[in-house]
XYZ file of C-alpha atoms in Angstrom:
616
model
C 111.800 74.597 66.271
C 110.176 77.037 63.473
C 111.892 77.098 60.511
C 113.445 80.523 58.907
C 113.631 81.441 55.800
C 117.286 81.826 54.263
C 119.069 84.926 53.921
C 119.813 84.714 50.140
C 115.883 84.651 49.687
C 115.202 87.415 51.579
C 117.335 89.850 49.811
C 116.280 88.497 46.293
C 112.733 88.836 47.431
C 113.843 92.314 48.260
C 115.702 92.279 44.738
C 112.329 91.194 42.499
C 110.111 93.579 44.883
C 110.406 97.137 43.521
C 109.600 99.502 46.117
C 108.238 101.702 43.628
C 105.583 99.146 42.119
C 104.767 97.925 45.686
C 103.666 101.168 47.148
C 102.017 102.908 44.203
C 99.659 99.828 44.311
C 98.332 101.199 47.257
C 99.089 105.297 46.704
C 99.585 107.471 44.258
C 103.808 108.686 43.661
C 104.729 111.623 42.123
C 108.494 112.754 40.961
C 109.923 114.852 43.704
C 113.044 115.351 42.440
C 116.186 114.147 43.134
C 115.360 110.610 42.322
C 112.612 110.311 45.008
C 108.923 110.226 44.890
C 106.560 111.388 46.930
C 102.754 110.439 48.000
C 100.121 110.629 50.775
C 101.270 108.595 53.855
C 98.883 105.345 53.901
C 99.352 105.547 57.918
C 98.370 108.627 58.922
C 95.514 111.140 58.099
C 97.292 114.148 56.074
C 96.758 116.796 53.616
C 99.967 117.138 52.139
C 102.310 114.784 51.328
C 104.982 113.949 53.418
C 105.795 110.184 52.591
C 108.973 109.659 50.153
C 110.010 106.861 48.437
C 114.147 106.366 47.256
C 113.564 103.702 44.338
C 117.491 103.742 44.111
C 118.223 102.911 47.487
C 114.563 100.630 48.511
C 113.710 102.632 50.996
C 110.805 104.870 52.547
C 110.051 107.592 54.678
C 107.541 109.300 56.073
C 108.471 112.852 57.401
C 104.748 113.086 59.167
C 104.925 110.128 60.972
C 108.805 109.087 61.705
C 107.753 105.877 59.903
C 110.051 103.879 57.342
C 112.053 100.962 56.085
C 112.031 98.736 53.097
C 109.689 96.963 51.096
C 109.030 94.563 53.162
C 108.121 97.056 56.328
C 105.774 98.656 53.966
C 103.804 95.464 53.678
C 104.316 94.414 57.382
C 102.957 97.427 58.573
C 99.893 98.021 55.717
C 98.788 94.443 55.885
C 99.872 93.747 59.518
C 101.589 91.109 59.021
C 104.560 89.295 60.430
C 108.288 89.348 59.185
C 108.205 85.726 57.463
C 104.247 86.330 56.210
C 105.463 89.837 54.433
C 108.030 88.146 52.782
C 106.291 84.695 51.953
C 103.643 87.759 50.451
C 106.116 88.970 48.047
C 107.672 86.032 47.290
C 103.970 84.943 45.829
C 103.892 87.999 43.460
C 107.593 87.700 42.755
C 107.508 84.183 41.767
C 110.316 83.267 44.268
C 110.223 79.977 46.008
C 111.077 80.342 49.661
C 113.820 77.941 51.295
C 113.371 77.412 55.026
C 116.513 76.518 56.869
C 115.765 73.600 58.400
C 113.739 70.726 56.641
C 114.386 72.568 53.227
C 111.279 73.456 50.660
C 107.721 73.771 52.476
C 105.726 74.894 50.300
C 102.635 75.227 52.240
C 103.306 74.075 55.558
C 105.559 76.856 56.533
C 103.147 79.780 54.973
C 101.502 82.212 57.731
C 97.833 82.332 58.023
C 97.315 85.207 56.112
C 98.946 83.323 52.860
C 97.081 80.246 53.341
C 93.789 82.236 53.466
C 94.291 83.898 50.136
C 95.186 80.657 48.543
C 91.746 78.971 49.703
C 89.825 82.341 48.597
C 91.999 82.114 45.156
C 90.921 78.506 45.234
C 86.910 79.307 45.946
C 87.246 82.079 43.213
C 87.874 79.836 40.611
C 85.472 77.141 42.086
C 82.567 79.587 41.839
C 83.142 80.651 38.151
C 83.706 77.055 37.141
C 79.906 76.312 38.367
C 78.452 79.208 36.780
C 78.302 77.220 33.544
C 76.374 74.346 35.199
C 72.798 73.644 34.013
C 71.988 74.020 37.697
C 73.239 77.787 37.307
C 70.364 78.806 34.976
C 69.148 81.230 37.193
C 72.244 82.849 37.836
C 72.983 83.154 34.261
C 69.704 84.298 33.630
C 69.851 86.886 36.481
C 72.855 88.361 34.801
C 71.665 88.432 31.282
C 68.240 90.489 32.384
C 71.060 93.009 33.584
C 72.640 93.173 30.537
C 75.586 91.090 31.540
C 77.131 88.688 28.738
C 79.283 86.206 29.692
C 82.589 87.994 28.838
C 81.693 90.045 31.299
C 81.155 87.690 34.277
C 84.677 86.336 33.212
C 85.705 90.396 33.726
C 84.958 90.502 37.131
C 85.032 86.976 38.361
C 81.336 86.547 38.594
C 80.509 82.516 39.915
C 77.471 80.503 41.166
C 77.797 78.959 44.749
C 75.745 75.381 44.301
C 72.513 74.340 46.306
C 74.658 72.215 47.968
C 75.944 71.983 51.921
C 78.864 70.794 51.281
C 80.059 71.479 47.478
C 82.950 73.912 48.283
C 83.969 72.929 51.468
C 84.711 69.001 49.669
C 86.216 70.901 46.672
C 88.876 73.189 49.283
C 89.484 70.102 51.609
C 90.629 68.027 48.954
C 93.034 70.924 47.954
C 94.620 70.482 51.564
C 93.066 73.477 53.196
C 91.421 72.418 56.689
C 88.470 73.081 58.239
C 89.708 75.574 61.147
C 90.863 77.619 57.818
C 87.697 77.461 55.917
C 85.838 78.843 59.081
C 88.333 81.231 60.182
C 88.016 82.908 56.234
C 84.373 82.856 56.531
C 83.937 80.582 53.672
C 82.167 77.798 55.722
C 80.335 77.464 58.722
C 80.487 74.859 61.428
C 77.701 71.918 60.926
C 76.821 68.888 62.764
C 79.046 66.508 60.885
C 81.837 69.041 59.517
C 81.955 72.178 57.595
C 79.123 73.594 55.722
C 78.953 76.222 52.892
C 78.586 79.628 53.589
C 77.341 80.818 50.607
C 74.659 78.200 48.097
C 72.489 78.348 45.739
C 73.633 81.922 45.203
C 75.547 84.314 42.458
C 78.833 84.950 43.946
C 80.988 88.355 43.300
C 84.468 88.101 44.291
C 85.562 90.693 46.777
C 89.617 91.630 46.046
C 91.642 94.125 47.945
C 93.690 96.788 46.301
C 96.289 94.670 45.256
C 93.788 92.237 43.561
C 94.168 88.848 46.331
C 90.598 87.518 47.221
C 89.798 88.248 50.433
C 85.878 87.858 50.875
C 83.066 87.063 48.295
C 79.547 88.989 48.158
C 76.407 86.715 47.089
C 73.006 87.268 45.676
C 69.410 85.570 46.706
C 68.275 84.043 43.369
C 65.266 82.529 44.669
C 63.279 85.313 46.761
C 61.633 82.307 48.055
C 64.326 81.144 50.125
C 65.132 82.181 53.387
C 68.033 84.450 54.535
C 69.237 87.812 53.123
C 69.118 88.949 49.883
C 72.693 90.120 49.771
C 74.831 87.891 52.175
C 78.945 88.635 52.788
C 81.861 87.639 53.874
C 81.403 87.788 57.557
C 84.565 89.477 59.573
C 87.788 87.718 58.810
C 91.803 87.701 59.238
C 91.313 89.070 55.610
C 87.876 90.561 55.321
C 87.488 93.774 56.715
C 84.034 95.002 55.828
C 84.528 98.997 56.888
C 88.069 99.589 54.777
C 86.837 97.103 51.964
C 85.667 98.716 48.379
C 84.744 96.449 45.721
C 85.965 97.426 41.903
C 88.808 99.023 43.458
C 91.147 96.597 42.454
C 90.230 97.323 38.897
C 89.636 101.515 39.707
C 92.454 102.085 41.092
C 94.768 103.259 38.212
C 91.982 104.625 36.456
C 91.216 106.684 39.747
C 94.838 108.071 40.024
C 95.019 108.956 36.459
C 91.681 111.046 36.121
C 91.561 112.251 39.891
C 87.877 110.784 40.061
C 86.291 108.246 42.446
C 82.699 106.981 41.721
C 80.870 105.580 44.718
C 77.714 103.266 43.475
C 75.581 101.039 45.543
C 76.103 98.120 44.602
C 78.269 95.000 42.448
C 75.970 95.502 39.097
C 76.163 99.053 39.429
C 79.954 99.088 39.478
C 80.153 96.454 36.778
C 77.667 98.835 34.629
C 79.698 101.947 35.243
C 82.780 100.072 33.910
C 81.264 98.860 31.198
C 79.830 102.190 29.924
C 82.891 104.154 30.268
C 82.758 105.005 33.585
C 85.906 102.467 35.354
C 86.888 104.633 38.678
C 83.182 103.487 39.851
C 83.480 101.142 43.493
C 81.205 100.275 45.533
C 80.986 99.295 49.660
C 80.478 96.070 50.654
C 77.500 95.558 52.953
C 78.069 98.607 55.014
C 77.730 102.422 54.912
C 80.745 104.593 53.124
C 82.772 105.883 56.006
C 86.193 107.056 57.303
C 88.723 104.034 56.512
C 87.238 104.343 52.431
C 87.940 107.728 52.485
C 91.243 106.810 53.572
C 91.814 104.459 50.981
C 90.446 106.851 48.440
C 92.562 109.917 49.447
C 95.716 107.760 49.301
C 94.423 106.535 45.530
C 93.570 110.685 44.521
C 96.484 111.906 46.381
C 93.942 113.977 48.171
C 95.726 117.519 48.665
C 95.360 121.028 49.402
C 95.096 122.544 46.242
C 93.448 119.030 44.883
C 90.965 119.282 41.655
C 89.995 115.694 41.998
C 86.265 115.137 42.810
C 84.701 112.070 44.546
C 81.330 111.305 43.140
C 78.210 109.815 44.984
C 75.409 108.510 43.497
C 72.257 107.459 45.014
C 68.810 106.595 44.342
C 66.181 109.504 44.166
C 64.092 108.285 47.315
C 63.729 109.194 51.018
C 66.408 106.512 51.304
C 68.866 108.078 49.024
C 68.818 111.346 50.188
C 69.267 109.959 53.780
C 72.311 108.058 52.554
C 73.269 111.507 50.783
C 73.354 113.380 54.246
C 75.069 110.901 55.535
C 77.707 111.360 53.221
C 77.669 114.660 53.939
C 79.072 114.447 57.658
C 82.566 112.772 55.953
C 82.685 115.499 52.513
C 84.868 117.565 54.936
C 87.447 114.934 55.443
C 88.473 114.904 51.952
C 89.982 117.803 50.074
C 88.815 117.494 46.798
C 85.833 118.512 45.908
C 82.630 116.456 46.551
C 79.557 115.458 44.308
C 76.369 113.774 43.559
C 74.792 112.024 41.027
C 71.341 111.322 41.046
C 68.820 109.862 38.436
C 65.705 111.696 38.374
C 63.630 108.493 37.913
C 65.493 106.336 40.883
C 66.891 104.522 38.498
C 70.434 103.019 39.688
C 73.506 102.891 37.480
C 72.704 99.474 36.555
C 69.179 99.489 36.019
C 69.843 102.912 33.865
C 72.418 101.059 31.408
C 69.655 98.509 30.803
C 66.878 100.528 29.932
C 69.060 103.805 28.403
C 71.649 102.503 27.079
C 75.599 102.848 28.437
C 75.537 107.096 27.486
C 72.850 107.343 29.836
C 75.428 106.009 32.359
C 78.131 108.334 31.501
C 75.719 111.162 31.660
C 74.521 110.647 34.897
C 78.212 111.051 36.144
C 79.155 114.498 33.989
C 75.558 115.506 35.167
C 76.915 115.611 39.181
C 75.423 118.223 41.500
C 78.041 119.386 44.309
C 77.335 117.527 47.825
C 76.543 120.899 49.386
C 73.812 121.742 47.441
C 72.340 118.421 47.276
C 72.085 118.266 51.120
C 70.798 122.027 51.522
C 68.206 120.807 48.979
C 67.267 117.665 50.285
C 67.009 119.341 54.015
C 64.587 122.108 52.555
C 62.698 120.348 50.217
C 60.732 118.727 53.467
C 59.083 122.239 54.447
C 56.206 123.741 53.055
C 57.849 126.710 51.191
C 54.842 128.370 50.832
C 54.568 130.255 54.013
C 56.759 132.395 56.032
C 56.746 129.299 58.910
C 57.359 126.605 56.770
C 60.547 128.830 54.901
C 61.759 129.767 58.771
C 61.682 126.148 59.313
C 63.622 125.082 56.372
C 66.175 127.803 57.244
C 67.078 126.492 60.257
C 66.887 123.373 59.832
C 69.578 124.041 56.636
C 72.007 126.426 58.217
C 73.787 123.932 59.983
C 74.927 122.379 57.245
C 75.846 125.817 55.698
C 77.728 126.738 58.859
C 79.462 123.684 58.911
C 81.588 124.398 55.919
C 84.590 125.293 56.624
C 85.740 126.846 53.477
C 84.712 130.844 54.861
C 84.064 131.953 50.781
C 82.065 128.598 50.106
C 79.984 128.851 53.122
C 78.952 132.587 52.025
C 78.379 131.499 48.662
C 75.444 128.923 50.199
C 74.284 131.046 52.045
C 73.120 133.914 48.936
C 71.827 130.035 47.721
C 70.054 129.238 50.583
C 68.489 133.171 51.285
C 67.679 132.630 47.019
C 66.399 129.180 46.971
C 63.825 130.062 50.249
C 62.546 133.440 48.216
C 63.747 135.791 51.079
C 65.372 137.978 48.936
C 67.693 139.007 52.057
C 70.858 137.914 52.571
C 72.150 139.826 55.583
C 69.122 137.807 57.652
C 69.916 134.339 56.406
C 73.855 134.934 57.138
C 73.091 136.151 60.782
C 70.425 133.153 61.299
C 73.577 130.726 60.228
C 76.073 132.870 62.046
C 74.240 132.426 65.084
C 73.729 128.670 64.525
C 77.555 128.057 64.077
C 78.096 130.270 67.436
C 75.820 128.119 69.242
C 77.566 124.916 68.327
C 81.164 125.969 68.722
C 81.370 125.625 72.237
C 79.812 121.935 71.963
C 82.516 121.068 68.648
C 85.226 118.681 69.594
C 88.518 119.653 68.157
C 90.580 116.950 66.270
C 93.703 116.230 67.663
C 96.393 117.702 65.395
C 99.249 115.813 64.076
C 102.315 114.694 66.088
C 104.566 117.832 65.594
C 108.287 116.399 64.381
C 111.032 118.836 65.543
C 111.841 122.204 63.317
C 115.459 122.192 62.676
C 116.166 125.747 62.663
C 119.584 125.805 63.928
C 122.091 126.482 61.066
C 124.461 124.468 63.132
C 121.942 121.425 63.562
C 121.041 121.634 60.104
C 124.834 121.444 59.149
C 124.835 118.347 61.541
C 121.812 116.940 59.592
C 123.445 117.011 56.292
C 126.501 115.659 56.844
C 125.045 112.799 58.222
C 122.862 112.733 55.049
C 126.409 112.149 53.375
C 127.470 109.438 55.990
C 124.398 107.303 54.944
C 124.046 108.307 51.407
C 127.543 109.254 49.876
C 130.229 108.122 52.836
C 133.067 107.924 49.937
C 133.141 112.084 49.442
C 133.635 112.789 53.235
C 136.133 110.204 53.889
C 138.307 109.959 56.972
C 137.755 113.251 57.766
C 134.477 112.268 58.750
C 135.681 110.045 61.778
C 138.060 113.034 62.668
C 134.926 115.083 63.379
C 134.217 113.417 66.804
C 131.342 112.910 68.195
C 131.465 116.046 70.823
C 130.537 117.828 66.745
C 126.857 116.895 67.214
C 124.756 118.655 69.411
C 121.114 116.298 68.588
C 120.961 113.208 70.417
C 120.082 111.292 67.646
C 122.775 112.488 65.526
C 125.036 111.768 68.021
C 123.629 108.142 68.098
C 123.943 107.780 63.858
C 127.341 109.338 64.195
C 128.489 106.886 66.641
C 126.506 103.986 65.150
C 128.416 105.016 61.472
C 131.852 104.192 63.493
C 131.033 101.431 64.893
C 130.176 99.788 61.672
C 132.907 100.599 60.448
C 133.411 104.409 59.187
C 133.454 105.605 55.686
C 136.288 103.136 54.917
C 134.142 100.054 55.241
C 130.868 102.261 53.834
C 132.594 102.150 50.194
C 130.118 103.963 47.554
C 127.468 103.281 49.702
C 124.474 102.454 48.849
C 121.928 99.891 50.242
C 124.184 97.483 51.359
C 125.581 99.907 53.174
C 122.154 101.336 54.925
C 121.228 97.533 55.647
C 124.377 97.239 57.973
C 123.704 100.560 59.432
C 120.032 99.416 60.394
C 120.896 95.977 61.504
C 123.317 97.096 63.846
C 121.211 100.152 64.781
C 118.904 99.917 68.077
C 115.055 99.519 67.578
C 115.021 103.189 68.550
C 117.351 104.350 66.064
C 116.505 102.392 62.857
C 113.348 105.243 61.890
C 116.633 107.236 62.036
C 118.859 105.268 59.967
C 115.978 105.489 57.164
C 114.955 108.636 57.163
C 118.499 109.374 56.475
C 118.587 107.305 53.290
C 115.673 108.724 51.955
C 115.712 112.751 52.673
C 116.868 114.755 49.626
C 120.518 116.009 49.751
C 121.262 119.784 48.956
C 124.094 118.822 46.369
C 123.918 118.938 42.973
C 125.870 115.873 41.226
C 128.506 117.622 39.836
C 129.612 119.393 42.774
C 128.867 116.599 44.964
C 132.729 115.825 46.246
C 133.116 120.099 46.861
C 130.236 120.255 48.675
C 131.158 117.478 51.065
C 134.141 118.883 51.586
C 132.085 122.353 52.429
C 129.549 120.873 54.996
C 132.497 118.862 56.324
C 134.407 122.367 57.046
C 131.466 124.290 58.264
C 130.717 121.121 60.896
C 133.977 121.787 62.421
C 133.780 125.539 62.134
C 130.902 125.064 64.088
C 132.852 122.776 66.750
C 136.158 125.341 66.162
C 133.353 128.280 67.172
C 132.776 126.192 70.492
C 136.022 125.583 71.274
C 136.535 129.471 70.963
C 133.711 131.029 72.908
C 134.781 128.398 75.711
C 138.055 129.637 75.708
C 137.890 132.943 75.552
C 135.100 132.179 78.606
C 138.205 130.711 80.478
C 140.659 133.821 79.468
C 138.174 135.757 80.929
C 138.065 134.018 84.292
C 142.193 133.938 84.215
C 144.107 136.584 85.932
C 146.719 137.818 83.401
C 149.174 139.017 86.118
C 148.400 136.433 88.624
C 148.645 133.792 86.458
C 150.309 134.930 83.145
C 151.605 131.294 82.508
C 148.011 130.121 82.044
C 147.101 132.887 80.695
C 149.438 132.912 77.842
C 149.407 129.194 77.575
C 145.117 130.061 76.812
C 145.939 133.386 74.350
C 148.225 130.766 72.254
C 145.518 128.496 71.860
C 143.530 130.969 70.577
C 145.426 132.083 67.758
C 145.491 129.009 66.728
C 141.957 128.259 67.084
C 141.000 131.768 65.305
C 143.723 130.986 62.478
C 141.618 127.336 61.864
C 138.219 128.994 62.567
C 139.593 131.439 59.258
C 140.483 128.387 56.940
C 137.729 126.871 57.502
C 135.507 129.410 56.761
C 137.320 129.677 53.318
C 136.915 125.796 52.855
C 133.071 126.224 53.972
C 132.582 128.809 51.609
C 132.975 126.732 48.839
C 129.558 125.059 49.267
């Protein structure tokens, strides 16, 4: 039988895990009042933020995506993880040693895959920059120092040698415990005749970390161009290693990134180490694979990417065929940020790196503030290939540029291109060169695919629902101001389905009385005796905003309390007066009267409660 990990650890996990420093590792928070903070969901594509954190309470919520739950959902669902890895996760980076319930302390038997993988990458990390001082590691040194690279800054970023060897990691790791079937499955060794065999030798070896700085892949460097195989060779796909949502650097960038609104993108490991090292530390790079969609998701969360946004993301590529082609490329993803977009391009071809070497580290930083907007670097790339000395070769480079002018979506931008594109051709007419892109963008739009939009969450427009809402706001949140009053309410008061569920789930635990002051002891029994279905419910509860100020808190319970039931009291009247209506008074005065009595009495509540209600 598996072993569990005890309760008590769980919650102090929980305890030494502040939701607040766990998520902004990943995205960027911003005060949104009220005690709660606010940031771009990191699980759905969005433009304006709609994922809240309560620090006071350890929760989250995401109002785009019905997502939430506590710190240890956030990492289960980022890293994909199960229940006990999440929690053997931040135990690691809380320093809390895990007891299972049966057999006691296992310190490494117990841990889920993905721990055990990080520890042997940790492991290899350090292996690597022990051997870089090795006489054998000459070359690697020496490879390093022709790149201006001193030592201190190998240490920096974790620079190491991999020995000529077969076997010189693999002995190192297996005599640390880890087993073969690990060292394969993290792409550290490959299978040999007689046993494992190193992936990476006689190579320099860049640690590859993901945002929240574990080890999860290494990147290595041909130092002999005599040798056979690649002359940059990574990680190969892993548990951990996911080469399309992997940047390298950004474990360093990140903070950096957030705080200037500025994302470099560089080519390469020396390039990003050069950037940092002349100034320039929001530089990444890709690992072994073209920029695409899942880094620009990474990046958006890390520049809050917004409407309104004055960030900038800045690409820089060499000044040949290739470069330009990796430029356009770029291109086709500018629109999916919101921020604007740039490039940076050294007129000689020289790359960040090279550049420090030769210029000096201000040569570095000014190849950054020199950017060029992406736009106009692809409309100049595109036209520079025609001969713009005749009327054919300037037709040519018109059309072959107005798609990417008509595929800006930005209406004034595209315009502005355009009087670019009609000046930088010589026609000297603008009218023609809009029409020539007008009817290019009319010719594609029937071909375009539209993007699915969002999941649409329900607009509560009622007065009554929204009255509903925030009560039960105060149930989860604040259950001591409504007191009984709140059981007295019923649950016929509730019109939503799921409010109706939360109402009756609040009972069932136990009402206000057993809720105390609330709090998060108090949501953790609501969600653990809530149904799968209802537990997104339970937490987006916690976390939304209430409408109270805190010192009016206790009369404004008291308000949305009265104006529930005057809502229910309004019911009970227009169904009553449906029934006088349908009730003979002559025929059957009785009933009749019986129904008129009622309704005084219903009216006569309906009018204190509006004066209670009014107090809000």
């Amino acid at each position: 039988m598996a072993s569990r990990i005890s309760d008590e650890d769980i919650a102090l996990v929980r305890e030494r895990s502040p939701i607040a420093d766990i998520v902004g590792e990943h995205i960027q928070l911003r005060n949104a009042g009220g005690g709660n903070l606010k940031g771009l969901c990191p699980f759905h594509e969005e433009k304006s933020p709609s994922f809240n954190v309560t620090p006071t309470r350890g929760y989250w919520y995401c109002f785009g995506c019905a997502e939430g739950g506590d710190v240890i959902t956030f990492v289960r669902r980022l890293e994909h993880l199960s229940f006990g890895e999440a929690v053997e996760r931040l135990a690691n980076r809380a320093g809390v040693q895990l007891r299972y319930e049966q057999g006691g302390y296992v310190p490494g038997r117990e841990q889920g895959e993905r721990i055990r993988l990080i520890e042997a990458h940790r492991a290899a990390a350090e292996f690597y920059v022990s051997k870089l001082s090795a006489p054998d590691a000459a070359i690697g040194r020496r490879f390093l120092s022709e790149r201006g690279f001193e030592r201190v800054d190998a240490e920096r970023f974790g620079v190491g040698y991999a020995p000529a060897e077969w076997e010189a990691l693999s002995r190192h790791l297996m005599a640390k415990g880890f087993t073969t079937a690990e060292l394969i499955k993290g792409g550290l060794a490959k299978e040999g005749r007689r046993g494992p065999i190193d992936r990476f030798r006689g190579r320099l070896v860049w640690p590859i970390r993901d945002i929240t700085g574990d080890v999860i892949g290494f990147g290595a460097r041909k130092l002999n161009d005599a040798e056979d195989g690649p002359k940059y060779l990574n990680t190969p796909e892993s548990p951990l290693y996911k080469k399309s949502e992997v940047l390298y650097g950004v474990d360093l960038a990140k903070r950096e990134i957030s705080k200037r609104s500025q994302a470099v993108i560089v080519e390469g490991y020396t390039d990003v180490m050069a950037c940092h090292l002349s100034g320039v530390p929001t530089a990444v790079a890709t690992c072994g694979t073209a920029f695409g969609e899942e880094h620009i998701k990474v990046l958006r969360r890390l520049l809050l990417d917004q409407s309104g946004s004055r960030g900038e993301v800045i690409f820089t590529f060499d000044g040949d065929a290739a470069g330009q082609k990796a430029a356009l490329r770029a291109f086709a993803d500018e629109q999916k940020f919101v921020t604007q977009t740039f490039v940076a391009v050294q007129a000689d071809g020289l790359d960040p790196c090279d550049l420090r070497v030769r210029q000096g580290d201000a040569a570095v930083r000014d190849l950054i503030a020199g950017r060029e907007p992406l736009f106009a670097f692809a409309i100049r790339s595109v036209i520079s290939r025609y001969d713009g000395s005749t009327n054919e070769g300037r037709l040519s480079a018109l059309d072959a540029a107005a798609p990417i002018v008509a595929g800006i979506k930005d209406r004034s931008l595209r315009r502005l291109y355009a009087v670019d594109l009609d000046r930088w051709l010589g026609f000297n007419n603008e009218q023609f060169v809009l029409d020539r892109i007008a009817e290019v963008s009319a010719a594609a739009q029937p071909r375009a695919q539209r993007p699915a939009g969002p999941r649409k969450v329900a607009d509560l427009t009622d007065p009554g629902v929204r009255t509903e809402a925030e009560v039960l706001r105060l149930a989860v949140q604040r259950p001591a101001l409504l007191g009984p009053g709140f059981e007295a309410l019923g649950a016929e008061a509730f019109t939503l389905a799921e409010h109706t569920a939360l109402y009756r789930l609040i009972v069932d635990s136990g009402g206000t009385a057993a809720a105390g002051q609330g709090g998060r002891e108090w949501v953790d029994l609501l969600l653990r005796g809530a149904e799968d279905s209802l537990r997104g419910v339970v937490t987006r509860f916690a976390v939304e905003e209430l409408r109270a100020d805190l010192a009016s808190e206790e009369r404004y319970a008291s308000a949305m309390l009265a104006a529930l039931e005057l809502v229910s009291v309004t019911r009970a009247i227009e169904r009553l007066k449906s029934r006088m209506e349908r009730t003979n008074p002559v025929d059957e005065q009785q009933e009749y009267n019986r129904l008129f009595g009622e309704l005084v009495a219903l009216e006569h509540q309906r009018r204190v409660l509006r004066e209670r209600a009014a107090g809000s």
